[in-house]
mmCIF file of C-alpha atoms in Angstrom:
data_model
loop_
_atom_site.group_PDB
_atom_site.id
_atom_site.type_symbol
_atom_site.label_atom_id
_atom_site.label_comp_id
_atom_site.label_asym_id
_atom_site.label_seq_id
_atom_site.Cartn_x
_atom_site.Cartn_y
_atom_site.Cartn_z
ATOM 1 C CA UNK A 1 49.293 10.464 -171.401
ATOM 2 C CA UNK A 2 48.875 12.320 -168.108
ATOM 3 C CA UNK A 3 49.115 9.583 -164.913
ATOM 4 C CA UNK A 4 46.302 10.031 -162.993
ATOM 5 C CA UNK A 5 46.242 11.966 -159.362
ATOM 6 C CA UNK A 6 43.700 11.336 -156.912
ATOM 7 C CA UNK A 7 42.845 14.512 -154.683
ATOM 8 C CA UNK A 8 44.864 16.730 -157.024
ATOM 9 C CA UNK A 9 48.183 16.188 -154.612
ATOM 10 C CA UNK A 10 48.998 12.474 -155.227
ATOM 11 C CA UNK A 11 50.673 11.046 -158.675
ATOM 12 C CA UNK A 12 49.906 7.056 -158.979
ATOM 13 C CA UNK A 13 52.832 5.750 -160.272
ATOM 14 C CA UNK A 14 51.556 1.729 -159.601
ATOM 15 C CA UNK A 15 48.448 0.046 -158.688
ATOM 16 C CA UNK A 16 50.491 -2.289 -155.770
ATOM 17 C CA UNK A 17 46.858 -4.057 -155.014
ATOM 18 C CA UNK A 18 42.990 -4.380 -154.889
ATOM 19 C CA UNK A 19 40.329 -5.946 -153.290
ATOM 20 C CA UNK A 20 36.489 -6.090 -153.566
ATOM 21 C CA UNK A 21 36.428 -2.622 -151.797
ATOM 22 C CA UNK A 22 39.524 -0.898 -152.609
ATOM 23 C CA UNK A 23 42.678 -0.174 -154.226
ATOM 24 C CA UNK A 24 46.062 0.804 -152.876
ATOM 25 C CA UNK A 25 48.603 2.462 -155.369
ATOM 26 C CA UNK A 26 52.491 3.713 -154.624
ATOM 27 C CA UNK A 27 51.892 7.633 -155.124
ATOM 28 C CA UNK A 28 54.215 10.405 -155.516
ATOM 29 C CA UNK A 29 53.034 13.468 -153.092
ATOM 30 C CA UNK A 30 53.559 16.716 -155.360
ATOM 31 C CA UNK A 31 53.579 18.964 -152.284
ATOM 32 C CA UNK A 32 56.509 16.880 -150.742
ATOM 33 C CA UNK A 33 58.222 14.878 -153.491
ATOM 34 C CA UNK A 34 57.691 11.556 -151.076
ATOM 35 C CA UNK A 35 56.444 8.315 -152.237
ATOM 36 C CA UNK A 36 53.375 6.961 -149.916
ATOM 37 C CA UNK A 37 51.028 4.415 -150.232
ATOM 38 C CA UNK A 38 47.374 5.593 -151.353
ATOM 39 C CA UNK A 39 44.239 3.485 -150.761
ATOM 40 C CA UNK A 40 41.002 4.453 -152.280
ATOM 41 C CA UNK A 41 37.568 2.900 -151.630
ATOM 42 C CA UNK A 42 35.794 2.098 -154.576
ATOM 43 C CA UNK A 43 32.415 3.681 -153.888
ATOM 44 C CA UNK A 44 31.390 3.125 -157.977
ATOM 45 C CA UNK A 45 31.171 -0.735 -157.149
ATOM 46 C CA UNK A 46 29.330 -0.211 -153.906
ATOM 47 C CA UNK A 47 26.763 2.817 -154.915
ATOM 48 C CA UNK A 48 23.935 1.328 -152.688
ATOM 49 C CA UNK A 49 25.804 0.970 -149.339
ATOM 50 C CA UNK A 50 28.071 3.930 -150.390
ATOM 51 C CA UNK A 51 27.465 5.835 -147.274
ATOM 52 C CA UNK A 52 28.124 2.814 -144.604
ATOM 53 C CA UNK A 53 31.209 1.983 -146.459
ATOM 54 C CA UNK A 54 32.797 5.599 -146.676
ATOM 55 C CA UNK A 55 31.895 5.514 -142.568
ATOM 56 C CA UNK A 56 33.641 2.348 -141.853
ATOM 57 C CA UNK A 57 36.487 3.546 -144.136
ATOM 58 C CA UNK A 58 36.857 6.535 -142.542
ATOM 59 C CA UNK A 59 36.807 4.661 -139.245
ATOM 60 C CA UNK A 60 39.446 2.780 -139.943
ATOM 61 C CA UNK A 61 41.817 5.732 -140.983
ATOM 62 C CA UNK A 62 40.933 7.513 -137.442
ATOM 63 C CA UNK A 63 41.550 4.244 -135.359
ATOM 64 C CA UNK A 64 45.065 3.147 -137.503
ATOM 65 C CA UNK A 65 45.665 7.139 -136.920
ATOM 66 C CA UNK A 66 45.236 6.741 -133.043
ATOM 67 C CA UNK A 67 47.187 3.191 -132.965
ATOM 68 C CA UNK A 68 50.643 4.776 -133.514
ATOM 69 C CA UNK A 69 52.617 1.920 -132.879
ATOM 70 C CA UNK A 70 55.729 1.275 -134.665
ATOM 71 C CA UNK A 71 54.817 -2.223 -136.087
ATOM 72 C CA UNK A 72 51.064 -1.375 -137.279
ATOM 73 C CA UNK A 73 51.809 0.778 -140.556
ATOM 74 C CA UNK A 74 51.551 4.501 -140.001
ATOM 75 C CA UNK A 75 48.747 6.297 -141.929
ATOM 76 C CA UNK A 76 49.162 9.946 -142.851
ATOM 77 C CA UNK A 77 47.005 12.217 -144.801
ATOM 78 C CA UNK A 78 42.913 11.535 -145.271
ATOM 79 C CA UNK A 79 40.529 13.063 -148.076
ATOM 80 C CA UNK A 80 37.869 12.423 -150.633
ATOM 81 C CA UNK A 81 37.960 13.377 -154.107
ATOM 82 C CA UNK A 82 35.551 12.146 -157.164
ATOM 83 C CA UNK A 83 36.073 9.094 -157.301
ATOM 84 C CA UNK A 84 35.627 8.325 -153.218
ATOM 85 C CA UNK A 85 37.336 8.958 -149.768
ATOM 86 C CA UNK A 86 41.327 7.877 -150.038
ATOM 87 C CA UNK A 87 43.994 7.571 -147.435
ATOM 88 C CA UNK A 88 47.594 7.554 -147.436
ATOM 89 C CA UNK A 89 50.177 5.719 -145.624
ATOM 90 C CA UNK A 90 54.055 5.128 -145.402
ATOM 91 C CA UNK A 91 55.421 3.408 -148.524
ATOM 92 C CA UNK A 92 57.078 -0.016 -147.181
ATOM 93 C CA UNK A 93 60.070 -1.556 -148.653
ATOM 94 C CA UNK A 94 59.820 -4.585 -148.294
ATOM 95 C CA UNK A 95 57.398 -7.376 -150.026
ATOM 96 C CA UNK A 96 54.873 -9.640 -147.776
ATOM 97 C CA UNK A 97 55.539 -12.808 -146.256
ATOM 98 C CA UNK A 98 54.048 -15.135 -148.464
ATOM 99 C CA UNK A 99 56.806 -15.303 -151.168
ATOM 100 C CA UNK A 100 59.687 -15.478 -148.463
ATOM 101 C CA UNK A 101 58.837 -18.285 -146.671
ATOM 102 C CA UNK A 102 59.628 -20.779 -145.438
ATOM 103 C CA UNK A 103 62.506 -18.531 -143.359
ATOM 104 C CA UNK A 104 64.920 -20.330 -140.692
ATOM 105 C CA UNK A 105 62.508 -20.386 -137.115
ATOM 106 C CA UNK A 106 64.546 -17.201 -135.296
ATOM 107 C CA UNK A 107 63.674 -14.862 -138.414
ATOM 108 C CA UNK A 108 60.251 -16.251 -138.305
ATOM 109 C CA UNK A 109 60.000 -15.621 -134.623
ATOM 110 C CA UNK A 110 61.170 -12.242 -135.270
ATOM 111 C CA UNK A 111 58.942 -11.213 -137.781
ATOM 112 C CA UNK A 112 55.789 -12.677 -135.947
ATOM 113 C CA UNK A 113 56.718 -11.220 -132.408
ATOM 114 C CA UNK A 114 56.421 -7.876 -133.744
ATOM 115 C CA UNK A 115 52.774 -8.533 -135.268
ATOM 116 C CA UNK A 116 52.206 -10.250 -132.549
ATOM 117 C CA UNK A 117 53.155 -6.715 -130.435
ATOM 118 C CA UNK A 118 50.626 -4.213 -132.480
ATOM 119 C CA UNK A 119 48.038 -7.613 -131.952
ATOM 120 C CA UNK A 120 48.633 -6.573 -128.349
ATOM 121 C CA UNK A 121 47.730 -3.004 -128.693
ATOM 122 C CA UNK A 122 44.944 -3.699 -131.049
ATOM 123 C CA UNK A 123 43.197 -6.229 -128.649
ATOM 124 C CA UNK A 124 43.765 -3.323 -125.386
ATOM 125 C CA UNK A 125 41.255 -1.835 -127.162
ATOM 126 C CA UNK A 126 39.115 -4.423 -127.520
ATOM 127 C CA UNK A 127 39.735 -4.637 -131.704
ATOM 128 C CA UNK A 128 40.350 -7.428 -133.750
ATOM 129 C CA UNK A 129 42.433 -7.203 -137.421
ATOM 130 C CA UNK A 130 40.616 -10.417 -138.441
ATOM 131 C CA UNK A 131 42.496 -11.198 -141.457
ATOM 132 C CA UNK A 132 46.315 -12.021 -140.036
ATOM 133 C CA UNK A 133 47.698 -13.766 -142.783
ATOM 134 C CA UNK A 134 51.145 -13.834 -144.690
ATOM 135 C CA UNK A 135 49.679 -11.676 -147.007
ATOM 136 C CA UNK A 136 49.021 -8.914 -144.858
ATOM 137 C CA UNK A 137 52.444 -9.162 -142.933
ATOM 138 C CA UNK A 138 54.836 -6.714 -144.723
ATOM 139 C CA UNK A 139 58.354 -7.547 -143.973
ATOM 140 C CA UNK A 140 61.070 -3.997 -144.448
ATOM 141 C CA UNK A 141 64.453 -4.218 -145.193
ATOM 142 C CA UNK A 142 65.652 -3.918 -141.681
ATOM 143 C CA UNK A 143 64.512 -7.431 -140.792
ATOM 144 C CA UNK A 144 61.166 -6.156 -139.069
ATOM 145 C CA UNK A 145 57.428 -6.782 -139.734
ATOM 146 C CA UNK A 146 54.227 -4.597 -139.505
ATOM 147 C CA UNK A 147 50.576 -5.222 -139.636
ATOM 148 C CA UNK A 148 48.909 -3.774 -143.100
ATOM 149 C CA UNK A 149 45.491 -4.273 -143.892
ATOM 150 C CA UNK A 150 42.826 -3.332 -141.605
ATOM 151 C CA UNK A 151 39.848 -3.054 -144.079
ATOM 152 C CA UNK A 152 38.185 -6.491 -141.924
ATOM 153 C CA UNK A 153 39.187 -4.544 -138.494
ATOM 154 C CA UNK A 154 36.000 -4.741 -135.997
ATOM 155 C CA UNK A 155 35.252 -4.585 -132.136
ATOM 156 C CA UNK A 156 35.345 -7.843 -130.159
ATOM 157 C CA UNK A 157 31.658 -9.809 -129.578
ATOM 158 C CA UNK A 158 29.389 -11.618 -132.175
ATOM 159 C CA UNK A 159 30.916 -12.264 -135.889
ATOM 160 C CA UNK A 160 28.273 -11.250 -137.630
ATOM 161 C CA UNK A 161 29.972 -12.072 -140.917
ATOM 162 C CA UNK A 162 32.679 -14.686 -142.401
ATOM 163 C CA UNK A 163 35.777 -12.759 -143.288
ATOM 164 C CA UNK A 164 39.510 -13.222 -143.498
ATOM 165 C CA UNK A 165 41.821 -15.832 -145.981
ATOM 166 C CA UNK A 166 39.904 -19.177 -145.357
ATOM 167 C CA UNK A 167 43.252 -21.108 -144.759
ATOM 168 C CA UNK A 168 43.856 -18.657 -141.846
ATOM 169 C CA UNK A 169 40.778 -18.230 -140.280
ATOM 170 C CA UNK A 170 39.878 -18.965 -136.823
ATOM 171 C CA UNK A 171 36.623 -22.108 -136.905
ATOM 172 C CA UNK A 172 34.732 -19.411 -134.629
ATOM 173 C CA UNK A 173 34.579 -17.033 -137.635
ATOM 174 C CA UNK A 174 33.107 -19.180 -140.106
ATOM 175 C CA UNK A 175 30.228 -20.264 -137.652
ATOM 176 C CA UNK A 176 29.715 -16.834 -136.735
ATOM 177 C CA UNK A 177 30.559 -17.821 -133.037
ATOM 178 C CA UNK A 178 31.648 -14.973 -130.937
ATOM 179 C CA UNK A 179 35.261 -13.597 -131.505
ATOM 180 C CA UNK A 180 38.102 -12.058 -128.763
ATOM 181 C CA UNK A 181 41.616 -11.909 -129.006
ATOM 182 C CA UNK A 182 41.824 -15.670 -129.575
ATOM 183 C CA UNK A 183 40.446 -15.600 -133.109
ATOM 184 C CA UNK A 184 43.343 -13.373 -133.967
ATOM 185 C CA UNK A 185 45.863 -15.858 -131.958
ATOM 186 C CA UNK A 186 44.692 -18.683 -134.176
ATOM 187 C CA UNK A 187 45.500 -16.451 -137.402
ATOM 188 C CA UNK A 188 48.820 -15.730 -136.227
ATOM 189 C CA UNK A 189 48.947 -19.388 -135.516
ATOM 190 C CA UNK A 190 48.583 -20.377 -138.892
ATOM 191 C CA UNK A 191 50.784 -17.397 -139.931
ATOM 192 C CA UNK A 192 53.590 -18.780 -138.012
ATOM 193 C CA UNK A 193 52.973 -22.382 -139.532
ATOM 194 C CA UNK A 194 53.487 -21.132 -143.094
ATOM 195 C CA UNK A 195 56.663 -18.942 -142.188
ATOM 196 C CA UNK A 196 58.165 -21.892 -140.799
ATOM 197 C CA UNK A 197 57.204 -24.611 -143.074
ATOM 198 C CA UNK A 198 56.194 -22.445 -146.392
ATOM 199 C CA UNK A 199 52.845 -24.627 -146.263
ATOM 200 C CA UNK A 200 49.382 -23.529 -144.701
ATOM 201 C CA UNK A 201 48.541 -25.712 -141.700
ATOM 202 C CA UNK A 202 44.908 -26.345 -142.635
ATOM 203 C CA UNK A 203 44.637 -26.155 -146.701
ATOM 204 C CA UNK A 204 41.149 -24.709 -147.737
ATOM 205 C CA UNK A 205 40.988 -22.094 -150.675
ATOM 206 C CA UNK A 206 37.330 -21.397 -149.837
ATOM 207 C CA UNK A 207 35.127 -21.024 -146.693
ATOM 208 C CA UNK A 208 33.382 -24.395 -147.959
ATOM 209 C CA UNK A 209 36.327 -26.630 -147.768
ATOM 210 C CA UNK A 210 37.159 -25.501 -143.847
ATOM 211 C CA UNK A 211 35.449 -28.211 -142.446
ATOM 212 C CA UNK A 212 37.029 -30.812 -144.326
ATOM 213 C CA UNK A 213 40.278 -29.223 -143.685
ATOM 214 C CA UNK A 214 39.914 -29.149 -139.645
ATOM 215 C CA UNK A 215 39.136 -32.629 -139.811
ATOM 216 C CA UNK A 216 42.728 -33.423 -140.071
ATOM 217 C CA UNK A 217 44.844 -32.479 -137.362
ATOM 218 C CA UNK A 218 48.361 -30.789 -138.990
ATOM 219 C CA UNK A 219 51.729 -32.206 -138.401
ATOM 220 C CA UNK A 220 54.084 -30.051 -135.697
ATOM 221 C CA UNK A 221 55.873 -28.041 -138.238
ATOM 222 C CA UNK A 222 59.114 -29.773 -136.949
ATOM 223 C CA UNK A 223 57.853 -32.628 -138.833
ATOM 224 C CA UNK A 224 59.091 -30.743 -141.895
ATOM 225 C CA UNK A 225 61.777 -28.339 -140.502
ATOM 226 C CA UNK A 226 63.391 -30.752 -137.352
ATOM 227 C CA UNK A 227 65.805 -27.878 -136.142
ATOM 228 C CA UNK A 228 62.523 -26.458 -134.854
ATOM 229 C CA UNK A 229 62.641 -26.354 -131.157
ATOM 230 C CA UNK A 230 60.090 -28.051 -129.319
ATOM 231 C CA UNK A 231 58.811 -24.882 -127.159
ATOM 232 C CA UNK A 232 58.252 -23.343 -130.388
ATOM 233 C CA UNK A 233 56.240 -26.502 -131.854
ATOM 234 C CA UNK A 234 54.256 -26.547 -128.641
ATOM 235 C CA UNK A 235 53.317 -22.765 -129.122
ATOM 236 C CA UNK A 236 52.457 -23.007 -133.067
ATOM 237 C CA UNK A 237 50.231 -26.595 -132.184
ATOM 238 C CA UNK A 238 48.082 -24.421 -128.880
ATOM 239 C CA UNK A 239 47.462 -21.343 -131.473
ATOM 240 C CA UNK A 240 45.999 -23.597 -133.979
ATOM 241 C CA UNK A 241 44.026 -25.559 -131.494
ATOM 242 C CA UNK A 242 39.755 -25.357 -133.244
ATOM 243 C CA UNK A 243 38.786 -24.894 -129.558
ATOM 244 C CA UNK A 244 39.439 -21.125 -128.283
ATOM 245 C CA UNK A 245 40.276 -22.384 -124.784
ATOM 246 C CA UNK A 246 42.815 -24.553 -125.808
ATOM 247 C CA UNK A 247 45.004 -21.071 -127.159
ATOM 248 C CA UNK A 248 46.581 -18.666 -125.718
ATOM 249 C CA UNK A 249 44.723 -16.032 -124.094
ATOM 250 C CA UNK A 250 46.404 -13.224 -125.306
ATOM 251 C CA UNK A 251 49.187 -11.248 -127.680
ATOM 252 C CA UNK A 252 51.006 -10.330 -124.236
ATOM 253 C CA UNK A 253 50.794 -14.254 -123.435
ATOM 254 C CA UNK A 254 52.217 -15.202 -126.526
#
């Protein structure tokens, strides 16, 4: 059996993930032998809001396209074919941060100072990723991070919607409060918690069980990893603060 191609050009080899919008596959390009990474939104699921969805997707290729920054992943080639509008982006080597941590407090610095740069760029534009999470940080073989993801990516102002992983989501999102580069800070926040400590810093698995969770103020993550220095604990504890003005202001801050 034939593997299927999407826009006649692109072999999928792998599905590498999906969502409740789209699907990314590793693809070979037949016109340049390279593997990529292909995502494809999946307008069959959607049919009634089919043409604000293939807008916002095609948004979000033309703003990762004029981001060009060497720690937000690259995207390449856009088209549509039957089955929707696809995009395709450099194939990274490495896997995401969830399965590696917890990783010794310089690597973890490391790989969250260079999210923490494209954050930076993003927010000079007044965007936020809203959904900075160890999922969505892809670490490559030469000991570096980028930014995937941007499917949640909107302009700063009003949240008019709850989205993001619940366990890294900023308390302004889930009450719809209005969001700035802070709301990212807190994700990176909790981010940095679970690449030091290889535990989330506030446990909830669903948007419901947030409030429970920020009842309980989590332990400095030198609790559990004591060769943490304490300018670093200080740092993690003021991203994760529930109030915004208690965080940093900015990426170029932290």
């Amino acid at each position: 059996q034939d593997s299927p191609r999407v826009g006649e050009r692109y072999l999928v080899q792998e599905e590498l993930g999906r969502g409740g919008m789209a699907v990314v596959y590793r693809v070979l390009d037949l016109s340049s032998g390279e593997l990529k990474a292909l995502k494809q939104l999946l307008i069959a699921n959607h049919e009634r809001n089919r043409d604000t969805l293939q807008r916002l997707f095609e948004g979000e290729f033309r703003t990762l396209a004029e981001l060009d920054h060497p720690r937000v992943i690259r995207v390449e080639d856009y088209g549509v074919d039957a089955r929707g509008p696809y995009y395709t982006m450099e194939l990274l080597d490495g896997g995401n941060l969830t399965p590696r941590a917890p990783v010794p407090w310089p690597e973890a610095c490391a790989l969250l100072h260079d999210v923490c740069s494209s954050l930076a760029l993003l927010h000079a534009r007044r965007l936020l990723h809203r959904d900075v999470s160890p999922h969505n940080v892809r670490c490559t073989s030469d000991g570096r991070a980028k930014l995937i993801d941007f499917g949640a990516m909107v302009q700063m102002g009003p949240g008019a919607q709850a989205v993001g992983t619940p366990a890294f989501v900023a308390p302004e999102v889930a009450q719809r409060g209005s969001l700035d580069a802070r709301t990212d800070l807190f994700s990176l926040g909790a981010t940095l918690y679970f690449a030091l400590t290889g535990r989330p810093a506030y446990p909830a698995r669903s948007f419901d069980q947030l409030l429970e969770v920020w009842s309980h103020r989590p332990a400095p993550p030198s609790v559990y990893v004591p060769e943490i220095p304490p300018g670093l604990d200080a740092l993690v504890m003021g991203l994760l603060s529930l109030d915004p003005a208690l965080r940093p202001r900015s990426a170029f801050e932290v």
